[in-house]
PDB file of C-alpha atoms in Angstrom:
ATOM      1  CA  MET A   1       2.457  -3.558   9.502  1.00 93.00           C
ATOM      2  CA  ARG A   2       4.790  -4.454   6.619  1.00 95.00           C
ATOM      3  CA  ARG A   3       3.696  -8.098   6.692  1.00 96.00           C
ATOM      4  CA  ALA A   4      -0.009  -7.151   6.833  1.00 95.00           C
ATOM      5  CA  VAL A   5       0.333  -4.815   3.839  1.00 96.00           C
ATOM      6  CA  LEU A   6       2.192  -7.460   1.838  1.00 96.00           C
ATOM      7  CA  THR A   7      -0.420 -10.080   2.666  1.00 95.00           C
ATOM      8  CA  GLU A   8      -3.240  -7.838   1.445  1.00 95.00           C
ATOM      9  CA  LEU A   9      -1.392  -6.939  -1.765  1.00 96.00           C
ATOM     10  CA  GLU A  10      -0.564 -10.577  -2.484  1.00 96.00           C
ATOM     11  CA  ASP A  11      -4.154 -11.681  -1.777  1.00 95.00           C
ATOM     12  CA  ILE A  12      -5.570  -9.171  -4.282  1.00 94.00           C
ATOM     13  CA  LYS A  13      -2.971 -10.306  -6.864  1.00 95.00           C
ATOM     14  CA  ALA A  14      -1.026  -7.037  -7.054  1.00 95.00           C
ATOM     15  CA  GLU A  15       1.972  -7.330  -9.368  1.00 96.00           C
ATOM     16  CA  ASP A  16       5.641  -6.340  -9.207  1.00 96.00           C
ATOM     17  CA  ILE A  17       5.648  -5.899  -5.419  1.00 96.00           C
ATOM     18  CA  VAL A  18       8.893  -4.372  -4.168  1.00 97.00           C
ATOM     19  CA  VAL A  19       9.803  -3.657  -0.534  1.00 97.00           C
ATOM     20  CA  ILE A  20      12.356  -0.911   0.084  1.00 97.00           C
ATOM     21  CA  GLY A  21      13.877  -0.660   3.547  1.00 95.00           C
ATOM     22  CA  LEU A  22      14.184   2.940   4.739  1.00 94.00           C
ATOM     23  CA  THR A  23      15.397   2.358   8.287  1.00 89.00           C
ATOM     24  CA  GLY A  24      18.427   4.558   8.871  1.00 87.00           C
ATOM     25  CA  LYS A  25      17.945   6.247   5.481  1.00 91.00           C
ATOM     26  CA  SER A  26      14.794   8.278   6.073  1.00 87.00           C
ATOM     27  CA  ASP A  27      12.752   9.507   9.006  1.00 86.00           C
ATOM     28  CA  ILE A  28       9.427   9.375   7.155  1.00 89.00           C
ATOM     29  CA  ALA A  29       8.922   5.593   7.358  1.00 93.00           C
ATOM     30  CA  ASP A  30      10.629   2.264   7.974  1.00 94.00           C
ATOM     31  CA  TYR A  31       9.528   0.725   4.658  1.00 96.00           C
ATOM     32  CA  MET A  32       8.213   1.757   1.271  1.00 97.00           C
ATOM     33  CA  ILE A  33       6.225  -0.785  -0.689  1.00 98.00           C
ATOM     34  CA  VAL A  34       5.631  -0.302  -4.406  1.00 98.00           C
ATOM     35  CA  ALA A  35       3.173  -2.445  -6.357  1.00 97.00           C
ATOM     36  CA  SER A  36       1.162  -2.299  -9.534  1.00 96.00           C
ATOM     37  CA  GLY A  37      -2.331  -3.319 -10.542  1.00 95.00           C
ATOM     38  CA  ARG A  38      -3.949  -4.122 -13.859  1.00 95.00           C
ATOM     39  CA  SER A  39      -6.997  -1.868 -13.532  1.00 95.00           C
ATOM     40  CA  GLN A  40      -8.424   1.049 -11.595  1.00 94.00           C
ATOM     41  CA  ARG A  41     -10.834  -1.349  -9.915  1.00 94.00           C
ATOM     42  CA  GLN A  42      -8.028  -3.621  -8.705  1.00 95.00           C
ATOM     43  CA  ILE A  43      -6.004  -0.663  -7.449  1.00 96.00           C
ATOM     44  CA  GLY A  44      -9.008   0.702  -5.553  1.00 94.00           C
ATOM     45  CA  ALA A  45      -9.718  -2.710  -4.020  1.00 94.00           C
ATOM     46  CA  ALA A  46      -6.070  -3.146  -3.010  1.00 95.00           C
ATOM     47  CA  ALA A  47      -6.007   0.301  -1.409  1.00 95.00           C
ATOM     48  CA  GLU A  48      -9.191  -0.453   0.524  1.00 95.00           C
ATOM     49  CA  ARG A  49      -7.805  -3.767   1.789  1.00 95.00           C
ATOM     50  CA  VAL A  50      -4.548  -2.112   2.897  1.00 96.00           C
ATOM     51  CA  ARG A  51      -6.553   0.672   4.595  1.00 96.00           C
ATOM     52  CA  LYS A  52      -8.652  -1.831   6.561  1.00 96.00           C
ATOM     53  CA  ALA A  53      -5.630  -3.888   7.613  1.00 96.00           C
ATOM     54  CA  ALA A  54      -3.687  -0.793   8.710  1.00 95.00           C
ATOM     55  CA  LYS A  55      -6.642   0.509  10.702  1.00 95.00           C
ATOM     56  CA  ALA A  56      -7.124  -2.877  12.388  1.00 95.00           C
ATOM     57  CA  LEU A  57      -3.457  -2.961  13.443  1.00 94.00           C
ATOM     58  CA  SER A  58      -2.943   0.646  14.501  1.00 92.00           C
ATOM     59  CA  GLY A  59      -6.439   1.736  15.496  1.00 92.00           C
ATOM     60  CA  ARG A  60      -6.330   4.739  13.159  1.00 92.00           C
ATOM     61  CA  ALA A  61      -7.077   5.140   9.481  1.00 92.00           C
ATOM     62  CA  PRO A  62      -4.025   5.783   7.277  1.00 95.00           C
ATOM     63  CA  ALA A  63      -3.724   8.845   5.057  1.00 94.00           C
ATOM     64  CA  ILE A  64      -4.669   8.034   1.461  1.00 95.00           C
ATOM     65  CA  GLU A  65      -4.203  10.054  -1.728  1.00 95.00           C
ATOM     66  CA  GLY A  66      -5.362   9.272  -5.262  1.00 94.00           C
ATOM     67  CA  LEU A  67      -8.426   7.132  -4.600  1.00 89.00           C
ATOM     68  CA  PRO A  68     -10.888   8.950  -6.873  1.00 87.00           C
ATOM     69  CA  ALA A  69      -8.905   8.228 -10.064  1.00 89.00           C
ATOM     70  CA  CYS A  70      -7.107   5.044  -8.908  1.00 89.00           C
ATOM     71  CA  ASN A  71      -4.249   5.430 -11.397  1.00 92.00           C
ATOM     72  CA  TRP A  72      -1.781   5.899  -8.546  1.00 94.00           C
ATOM     73  CA  VAL A  73      -2.661   5.548  -4.876  1.00 96.00           C
ATOM     74  CA  LEU A  74      -0.451   6.536  -1.945  1.00 97.00           C
ATOM     75  CA  ILE A  75      -1.181   5.081   1.490  1.00 97.00           C
ATOM     76  CA  ASP A  76       0.765   6.361   4.509  1.00 96.00           C
ATOM     77  CA  THR A  77       0.373   4.062   7.513  1.00 94.00           C
ATOM     78  CA  GLY A  78       3.107   5.816   9.467  1.00 90.00           C
ATOM     79  CA  ASP A  79       5.670   2.992   9.501  1.00 91.00           C
ATOM     80  CA  VAL A  80       4.983   1.894   5.924  1.00 96.00           C
ATOM     81  CA  ILE A  81       4.327   3.989   2.817  1.00 97.00           C
ATOM     82  CA  VAL A  82       2.551   2.144   0.019  1.00 97.00           C
ATOM     83  CA  HIS A  83       2.462   3.186  -3.645  1.00 97.00           C
ATOM     84  CA  ILE A  84       0.120   1.317  -5.984  1.00 97.00           C
ATOM     85  CA  PHE A  85       0.463   2.175  -9.686  1.00 95.00           C
ATOM     86  CA  ARG A  86      -1.531   1.179 -12.725  1.00 92.00           C
TER      87      ARG A  86
END
């Protein structure tokens, strides 16, 4: 899942991508990925790409917060939590 999320973020040209390993530190996820986008449109597109990739891998849609405004979007895939900031 981590690799799929990173691929989608890199393909959409997200910036400042950081992967934080949470294994053994937190029970909520194995990884947290933080990235930024230049516009609301780019952030929305990145979130949609991550959503589709996560659903294809796990068979279920991830929980998403912040899509209407697209200033900050949180995507919880279960194993990976993704934050995309503007």
